[in-house]
GROMACS .gro file of C-alpha atoms in nm:
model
  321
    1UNK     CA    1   2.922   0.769  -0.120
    2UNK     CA    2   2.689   0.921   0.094
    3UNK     CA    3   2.397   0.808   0.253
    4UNK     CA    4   2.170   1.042   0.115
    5UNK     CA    5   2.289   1.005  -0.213
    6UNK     CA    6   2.268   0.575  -0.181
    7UNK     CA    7   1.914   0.594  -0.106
    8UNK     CA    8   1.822   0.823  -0.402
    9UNK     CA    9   2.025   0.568  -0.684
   10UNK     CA   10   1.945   0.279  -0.481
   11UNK     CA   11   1.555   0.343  -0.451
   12UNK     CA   12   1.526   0.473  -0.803
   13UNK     CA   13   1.666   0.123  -0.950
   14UNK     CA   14   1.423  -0.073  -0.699
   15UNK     CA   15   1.115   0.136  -0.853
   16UNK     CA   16   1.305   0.089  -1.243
   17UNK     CA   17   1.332  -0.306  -1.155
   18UNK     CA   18   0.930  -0.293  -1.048
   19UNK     CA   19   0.855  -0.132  -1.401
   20UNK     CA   20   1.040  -0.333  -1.591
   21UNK     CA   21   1.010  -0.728  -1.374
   22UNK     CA   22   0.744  -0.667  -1.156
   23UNK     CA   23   0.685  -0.920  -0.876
   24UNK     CA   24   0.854  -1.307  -1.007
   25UNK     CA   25   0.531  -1.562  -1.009
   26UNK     CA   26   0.753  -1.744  -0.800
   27UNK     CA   27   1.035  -1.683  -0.507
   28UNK     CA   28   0.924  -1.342  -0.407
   29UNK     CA   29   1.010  -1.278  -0.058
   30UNK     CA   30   0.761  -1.110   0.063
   31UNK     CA   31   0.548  -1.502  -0.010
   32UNK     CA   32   0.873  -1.598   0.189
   33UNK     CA   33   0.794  -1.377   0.450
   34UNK     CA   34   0.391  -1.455   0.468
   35UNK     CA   35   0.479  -1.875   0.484
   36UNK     CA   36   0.732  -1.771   0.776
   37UNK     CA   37   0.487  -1.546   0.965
   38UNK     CA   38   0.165  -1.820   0.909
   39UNK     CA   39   0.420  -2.098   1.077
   40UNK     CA   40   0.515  -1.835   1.356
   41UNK     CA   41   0.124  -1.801   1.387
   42UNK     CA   42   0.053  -2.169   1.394
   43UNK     CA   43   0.264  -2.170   1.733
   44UNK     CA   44   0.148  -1.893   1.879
   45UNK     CA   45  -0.221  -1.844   1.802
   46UNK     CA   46  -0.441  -1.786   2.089
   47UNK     CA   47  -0.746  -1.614   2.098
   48UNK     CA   48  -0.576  -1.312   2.259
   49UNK     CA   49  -0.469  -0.982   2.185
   50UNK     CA   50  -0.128  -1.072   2.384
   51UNK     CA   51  -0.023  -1.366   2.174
   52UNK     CA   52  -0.144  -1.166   1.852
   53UNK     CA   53   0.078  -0.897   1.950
   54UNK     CA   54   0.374  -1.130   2.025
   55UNK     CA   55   0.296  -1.281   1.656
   56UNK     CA   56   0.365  -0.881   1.540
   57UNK     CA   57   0.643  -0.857   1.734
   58UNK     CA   58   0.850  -1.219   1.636
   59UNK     CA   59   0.737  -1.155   1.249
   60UNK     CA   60   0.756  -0.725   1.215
   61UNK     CA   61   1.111  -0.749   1.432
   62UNK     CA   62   1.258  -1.021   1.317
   63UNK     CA   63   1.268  -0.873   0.911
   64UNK     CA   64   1.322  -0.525   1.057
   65UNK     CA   65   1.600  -0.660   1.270
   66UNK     CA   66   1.737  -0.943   0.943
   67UNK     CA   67   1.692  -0.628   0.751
   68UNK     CA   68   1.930  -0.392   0.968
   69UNK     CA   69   2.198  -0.664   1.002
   70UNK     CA   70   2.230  -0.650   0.616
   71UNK     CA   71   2.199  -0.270   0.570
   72UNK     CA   72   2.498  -0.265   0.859
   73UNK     CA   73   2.696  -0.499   0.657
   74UNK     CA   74   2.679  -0.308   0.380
   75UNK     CA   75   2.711   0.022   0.536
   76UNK     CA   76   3.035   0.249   0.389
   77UNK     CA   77   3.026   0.019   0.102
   78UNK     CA   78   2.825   0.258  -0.160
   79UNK     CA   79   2.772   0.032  -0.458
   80UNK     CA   80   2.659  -0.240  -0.194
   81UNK     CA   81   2.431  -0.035   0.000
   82UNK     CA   82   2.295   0.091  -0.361
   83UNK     CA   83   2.229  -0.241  -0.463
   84UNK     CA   84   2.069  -0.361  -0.124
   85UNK     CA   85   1.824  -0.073  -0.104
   86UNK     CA   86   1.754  -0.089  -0.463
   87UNK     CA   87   1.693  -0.540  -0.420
   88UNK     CA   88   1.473  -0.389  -0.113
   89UNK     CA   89   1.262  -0.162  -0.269
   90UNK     CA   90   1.210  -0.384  -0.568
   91UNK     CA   91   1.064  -0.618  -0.320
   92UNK     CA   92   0.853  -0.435  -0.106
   93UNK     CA   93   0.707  -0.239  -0.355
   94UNK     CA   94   0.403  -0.400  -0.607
   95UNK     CA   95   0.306  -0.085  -0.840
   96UNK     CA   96   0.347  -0.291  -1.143
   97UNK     CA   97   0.173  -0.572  -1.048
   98UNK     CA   98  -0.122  -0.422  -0.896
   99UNK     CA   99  -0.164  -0.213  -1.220
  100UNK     CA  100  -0.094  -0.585  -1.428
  101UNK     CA  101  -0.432  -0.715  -1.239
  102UNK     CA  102  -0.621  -0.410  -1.222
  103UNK     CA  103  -0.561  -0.395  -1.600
  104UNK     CA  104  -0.645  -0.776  -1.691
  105UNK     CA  105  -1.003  -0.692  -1.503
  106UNK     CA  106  -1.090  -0.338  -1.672
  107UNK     CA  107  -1.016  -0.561  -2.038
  108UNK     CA  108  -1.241  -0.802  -1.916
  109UNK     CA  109  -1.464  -0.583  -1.840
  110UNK     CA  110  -1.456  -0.393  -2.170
  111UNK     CA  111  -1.519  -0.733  -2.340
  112UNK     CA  112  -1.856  -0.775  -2.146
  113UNK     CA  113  -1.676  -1.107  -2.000
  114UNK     CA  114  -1.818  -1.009  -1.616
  115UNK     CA  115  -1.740  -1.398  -1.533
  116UNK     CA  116  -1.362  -1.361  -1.629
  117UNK     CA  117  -1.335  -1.001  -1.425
  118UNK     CA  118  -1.534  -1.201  -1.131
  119UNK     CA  119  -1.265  -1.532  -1.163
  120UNK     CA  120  -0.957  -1.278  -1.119
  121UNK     CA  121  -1.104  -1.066  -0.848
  122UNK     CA  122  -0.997  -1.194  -0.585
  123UNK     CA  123  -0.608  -1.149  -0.724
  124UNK     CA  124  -0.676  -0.785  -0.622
  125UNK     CA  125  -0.909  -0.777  -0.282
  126UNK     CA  126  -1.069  -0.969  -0.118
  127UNK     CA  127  -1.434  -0.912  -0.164
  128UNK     CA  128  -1.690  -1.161  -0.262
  129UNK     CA  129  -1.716  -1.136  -0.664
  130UNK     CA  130  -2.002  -1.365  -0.697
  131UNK     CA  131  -2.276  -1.100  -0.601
  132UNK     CA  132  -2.089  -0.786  -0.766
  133UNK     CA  133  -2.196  -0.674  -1.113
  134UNK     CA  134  -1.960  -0.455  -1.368
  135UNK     CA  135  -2.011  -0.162  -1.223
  136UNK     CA  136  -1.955  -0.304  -0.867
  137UNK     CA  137  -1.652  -0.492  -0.960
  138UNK     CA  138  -1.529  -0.151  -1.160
  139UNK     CA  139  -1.555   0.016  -0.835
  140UNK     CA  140  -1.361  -0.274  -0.607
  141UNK     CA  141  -1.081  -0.229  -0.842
  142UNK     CA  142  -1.015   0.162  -0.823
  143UNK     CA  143  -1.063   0.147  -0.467
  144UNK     CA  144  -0.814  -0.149  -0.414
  145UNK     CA  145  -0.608   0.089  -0.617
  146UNK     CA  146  -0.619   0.340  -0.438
  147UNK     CA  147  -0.563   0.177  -0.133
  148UNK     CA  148  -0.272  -0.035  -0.290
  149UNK     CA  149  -0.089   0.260  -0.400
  150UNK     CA  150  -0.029   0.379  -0.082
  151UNK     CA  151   0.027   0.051   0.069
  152UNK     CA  152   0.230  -0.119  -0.182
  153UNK     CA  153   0.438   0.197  -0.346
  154UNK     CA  154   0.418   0.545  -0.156
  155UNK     CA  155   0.444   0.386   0.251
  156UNK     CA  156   0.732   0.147   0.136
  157UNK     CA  157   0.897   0.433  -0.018
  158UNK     CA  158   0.807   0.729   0.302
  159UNK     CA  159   0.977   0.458   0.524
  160UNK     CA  160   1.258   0.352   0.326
  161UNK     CA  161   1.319   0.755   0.330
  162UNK     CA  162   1.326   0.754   0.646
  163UNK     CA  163   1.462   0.452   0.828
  164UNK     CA  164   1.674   0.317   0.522
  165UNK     CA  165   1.635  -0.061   0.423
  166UNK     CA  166   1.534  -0.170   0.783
  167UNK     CA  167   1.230   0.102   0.691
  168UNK     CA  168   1.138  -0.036   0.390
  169UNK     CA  169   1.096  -0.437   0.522
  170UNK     CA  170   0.961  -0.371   0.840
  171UNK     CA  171   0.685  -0.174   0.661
  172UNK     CA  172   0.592  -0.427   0.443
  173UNK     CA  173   0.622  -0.667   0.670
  174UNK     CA  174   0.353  -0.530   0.889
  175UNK     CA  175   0.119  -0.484   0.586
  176UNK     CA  176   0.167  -0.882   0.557
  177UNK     CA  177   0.094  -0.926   0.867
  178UNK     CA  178  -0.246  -0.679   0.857
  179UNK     CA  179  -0.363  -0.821   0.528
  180UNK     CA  180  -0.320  -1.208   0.693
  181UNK     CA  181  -0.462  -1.160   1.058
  182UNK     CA  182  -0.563  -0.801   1.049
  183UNK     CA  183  -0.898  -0.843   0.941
  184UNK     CA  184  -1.198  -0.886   1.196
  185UNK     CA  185  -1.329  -1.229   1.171
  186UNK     CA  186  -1.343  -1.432   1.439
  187UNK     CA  187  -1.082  -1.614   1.485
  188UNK     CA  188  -0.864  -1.263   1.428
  189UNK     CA  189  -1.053  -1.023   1.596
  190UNK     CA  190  -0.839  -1.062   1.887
  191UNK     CA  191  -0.531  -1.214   1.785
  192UNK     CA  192  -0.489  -0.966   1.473
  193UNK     CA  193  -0.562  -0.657   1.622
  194UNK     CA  194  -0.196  -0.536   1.746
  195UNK     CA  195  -0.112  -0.589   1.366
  196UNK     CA  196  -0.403  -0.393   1.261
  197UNK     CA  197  -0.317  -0.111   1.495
  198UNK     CA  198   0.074  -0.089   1.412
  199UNK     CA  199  -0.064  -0.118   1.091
  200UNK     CA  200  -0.259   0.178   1.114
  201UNK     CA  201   0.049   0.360   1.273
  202UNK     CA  202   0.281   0.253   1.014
  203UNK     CA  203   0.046   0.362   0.731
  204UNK     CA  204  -0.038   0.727   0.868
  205UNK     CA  205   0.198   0.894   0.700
  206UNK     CA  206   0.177   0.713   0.360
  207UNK     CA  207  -0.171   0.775   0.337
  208UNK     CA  208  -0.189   1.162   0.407
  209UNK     CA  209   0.137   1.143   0.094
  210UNK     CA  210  -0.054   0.961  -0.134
  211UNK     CA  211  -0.377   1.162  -0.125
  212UNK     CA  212  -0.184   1.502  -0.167
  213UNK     CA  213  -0.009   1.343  -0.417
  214UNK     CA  214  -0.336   1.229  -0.592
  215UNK     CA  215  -0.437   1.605  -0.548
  216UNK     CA  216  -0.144   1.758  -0.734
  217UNK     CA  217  -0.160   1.465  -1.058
  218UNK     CA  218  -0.500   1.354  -1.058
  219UNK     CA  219  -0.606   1.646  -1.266
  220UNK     CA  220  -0.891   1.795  -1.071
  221UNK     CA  221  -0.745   1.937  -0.774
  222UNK     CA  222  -1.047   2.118  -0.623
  223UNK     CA  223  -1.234   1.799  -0.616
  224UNK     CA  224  -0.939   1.561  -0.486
  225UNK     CA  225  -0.931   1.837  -0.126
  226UNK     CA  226  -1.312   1.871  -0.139
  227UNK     CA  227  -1.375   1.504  -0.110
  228UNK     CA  228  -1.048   1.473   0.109
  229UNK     CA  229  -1.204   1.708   0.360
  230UNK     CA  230  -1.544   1.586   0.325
  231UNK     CA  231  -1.559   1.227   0.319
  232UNK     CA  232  -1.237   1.081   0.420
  233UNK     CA  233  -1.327   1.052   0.831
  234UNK     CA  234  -1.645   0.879   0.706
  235UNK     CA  235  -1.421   0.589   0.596
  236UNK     CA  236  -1.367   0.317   0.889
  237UNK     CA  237  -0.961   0.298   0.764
  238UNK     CA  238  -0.822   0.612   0.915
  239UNK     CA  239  -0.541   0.576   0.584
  240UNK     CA  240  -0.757   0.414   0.309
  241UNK     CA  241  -0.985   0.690   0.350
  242UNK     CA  242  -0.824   0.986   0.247
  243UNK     CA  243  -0.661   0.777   0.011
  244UNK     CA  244  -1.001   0.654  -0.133
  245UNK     CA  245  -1.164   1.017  -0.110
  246UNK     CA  246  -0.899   1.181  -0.289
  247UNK     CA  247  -0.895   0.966  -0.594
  248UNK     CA  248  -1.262   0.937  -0.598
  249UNK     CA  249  -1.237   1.373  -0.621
  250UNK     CA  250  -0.923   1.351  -0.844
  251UNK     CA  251  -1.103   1.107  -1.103
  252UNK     CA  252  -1.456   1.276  -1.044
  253UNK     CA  253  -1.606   0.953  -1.004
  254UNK     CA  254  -1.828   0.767  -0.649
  255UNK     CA  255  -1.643   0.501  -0.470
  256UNK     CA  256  -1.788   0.326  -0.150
  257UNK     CA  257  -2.132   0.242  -0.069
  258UNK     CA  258  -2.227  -0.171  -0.026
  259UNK     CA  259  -1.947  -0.429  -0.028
  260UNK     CA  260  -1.909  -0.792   0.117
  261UNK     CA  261  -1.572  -0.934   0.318
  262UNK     CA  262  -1.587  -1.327   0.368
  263UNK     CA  263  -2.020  -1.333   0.361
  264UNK     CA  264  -2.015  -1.021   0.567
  265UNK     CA  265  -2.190  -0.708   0.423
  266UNK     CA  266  -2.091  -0.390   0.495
  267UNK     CA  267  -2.247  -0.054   0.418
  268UNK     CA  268  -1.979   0.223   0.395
  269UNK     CA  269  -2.036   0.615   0.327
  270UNK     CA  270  -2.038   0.730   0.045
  271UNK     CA  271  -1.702   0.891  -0.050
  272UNK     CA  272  -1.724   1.204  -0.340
  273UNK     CA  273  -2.142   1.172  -0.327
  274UNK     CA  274  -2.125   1.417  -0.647
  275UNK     CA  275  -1.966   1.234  -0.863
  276UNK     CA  276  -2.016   0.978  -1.105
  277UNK     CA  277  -2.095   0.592  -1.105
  278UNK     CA  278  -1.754   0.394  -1.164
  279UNK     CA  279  -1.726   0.263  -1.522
  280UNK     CA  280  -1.449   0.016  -1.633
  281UNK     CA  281  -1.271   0.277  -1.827
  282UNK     CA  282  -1.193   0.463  -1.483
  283UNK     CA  283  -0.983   0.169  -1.366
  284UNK     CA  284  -0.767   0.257  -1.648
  285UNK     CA  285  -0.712   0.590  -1.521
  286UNK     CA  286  -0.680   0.504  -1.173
  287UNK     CA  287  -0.404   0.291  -1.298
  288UNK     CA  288  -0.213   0.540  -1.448
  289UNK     CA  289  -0.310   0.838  -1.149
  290UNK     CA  290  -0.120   0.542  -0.919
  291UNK     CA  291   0.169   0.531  -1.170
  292UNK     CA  292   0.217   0.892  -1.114
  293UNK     CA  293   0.194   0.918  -0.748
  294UNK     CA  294   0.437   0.622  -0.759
  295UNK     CA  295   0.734   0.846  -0.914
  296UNK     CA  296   0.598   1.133  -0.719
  297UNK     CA  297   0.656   0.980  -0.397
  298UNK     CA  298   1.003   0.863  -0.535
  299UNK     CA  299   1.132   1.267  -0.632
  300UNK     CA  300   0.908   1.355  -0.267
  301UNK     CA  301   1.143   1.130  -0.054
  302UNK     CA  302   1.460   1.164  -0.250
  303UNK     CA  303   1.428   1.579  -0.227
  304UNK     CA  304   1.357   1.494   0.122
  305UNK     CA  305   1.657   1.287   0.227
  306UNK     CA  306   1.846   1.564   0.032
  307UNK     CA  307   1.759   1.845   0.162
  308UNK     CA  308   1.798   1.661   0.565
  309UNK     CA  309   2.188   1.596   0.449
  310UNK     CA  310   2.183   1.972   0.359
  311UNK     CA  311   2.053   2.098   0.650
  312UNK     CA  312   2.247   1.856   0.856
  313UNK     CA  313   2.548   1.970   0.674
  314UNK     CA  314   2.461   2.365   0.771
  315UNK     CA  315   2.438   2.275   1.141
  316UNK     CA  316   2.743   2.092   1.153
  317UNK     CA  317   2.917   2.407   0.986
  318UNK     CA  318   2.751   2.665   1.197
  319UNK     CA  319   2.835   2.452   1.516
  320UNK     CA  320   3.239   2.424   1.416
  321UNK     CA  321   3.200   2.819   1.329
   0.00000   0.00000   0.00000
């Protein structure tokens, strides 16, 4: 079977498994890979950017490197390598899931039960919930969204397209990392920012997918580019905010504005200043906008790998003509 064609099966069962399982309460590797990279980090921590980028390295290359041992093994072997890409991409990937919790907090929301949407929270981001009121907390969940989508579904799936199952872990694997020591407190300000950087790197081109994908299914294309092109650089995420910007324009709603990390408050622009407060019905169609970008992504990257062994295939030919 060919490569090409492996990816395609094997990545559409990974996303199938996703809808159907989601992520197992417990087991998942990913957790697996988080306890393993908080040990590595217990040995190496030093407040240095060196040692934080020698944490990256261990933790990123080691599951890139595991990974490509195992996609090797199973190379030439088609219903193997199906079945590896497809256990890989049911791993790395967390659409279900993030729509599961983003769901359980719009319903408690729409029951006027702020203290139950406040309590589960922190399941989705990490913002205080304490000091947020329904509107607030409405508009932490679309954004997490947002930024989860391309995170969780559409970079997994971009590098799984193009660096096979070694693509897929070692992008999620640096997302770990980002989400555990990325962040700039102060004992990671120095010691998390190589992870926060390759992070960045890593998540370019997921990003830049997910909003044009949020353009073409979000049903209001003109406002998805307009708040692309307006407000995304205003974001301090160079890939959450033209993530953030298009949905805000796709769902004609306001994201951004006040928000506290760990007791620190941060005042970020404004993204899509002409539309709408949040309300907890938009979480619901967030949701579903993430859903679609999800299988978008899927058709993107499979037409993509596709059309490479097509091409390829023309060169070779022209080259033996």
């Amino acid at each position: 079977m060919r490569a090409d064609r492996e990816f395609v099966y094997g990545a559409t069962a990974g996303l199938v498994g996703d809808l159907l399982l989601g992520d197992p309460r417990r087991g998942h590797p990913v957790a697996a890979f988080g306890r393993a990279a908080g040990a590595v980090e217990h040995v190496l921590w030093r407040d240095h950017r060196g040692w934080g980028a020698l944490h990256t390295a261990v933790c990123a290359g080691g599951a890139a490197g595991a990974a490509a041992l195992l996609a090797r093994g199973a190379r030439g072997r088609g219903r193997a390598s199906v079945a590896l890409i497809a256990a890989a991409t049911w791993a790395v990937v967390g659409g279900t899931s993030l729509g599961r919790e983003a769901r359980a907090i719009g319903g408690a929301l729409a029951a006027q039960d702020v203290d139950v949407a406040r309590e589960r929270l922190p399941h989705l981001c990490g913002r205080d919930p304490q000091a947020l009121d329904e509107r607030q907390i409405a508009r932490a969940v679309v954004e997490s969204v947002a930024e989860n989508t391309s995170d969780a579904v559409v970079g997994a799936l971009v590098w799984g397209a193009l660096a096979g199952v070694p693509g897929l872990v070692g992008f999620r694997a640096v997302n770990t990392l980002d989400a555990m020591v990325g962040h700039k407190s102060s004992r990671y300000r120095r010691f998390g920012w190589a992870s926060a950087r390759l992070d960045d790197v890593a998540g370019w081109p997921g990003a830049r997918l997910t909003a044009a994908l949020a353009v073409l299914a979000g049903g209001n294309a003109r406002g998805a580019v307009r708040a692309w092109r307006a407000d995304a650089k205003k974001h301090p995420s160079p890939n959450a905010g033209p993530v953030e910007a298009a949905f805000a324009g796709a769902l004609g709603i306001r994201l951004g504005g006040t928000l506290s990390y760990g007791g620190r408050v941060e005042h970020r622009p404004v993204l899509n200043s002409d539309g709408r407060p949040v309300e907890f019905g938009d979480i619901e169609r967030a949701v579903r906008l993430s859903r679609r970008v999800g299988w978008l992504t899927l058709a993107t990257c499979a037409a993509g790998r596709l059309a490479g062994h097509a091409l390829r295939a023309r060169r070779a030919g022209e080259g033996r003509g």
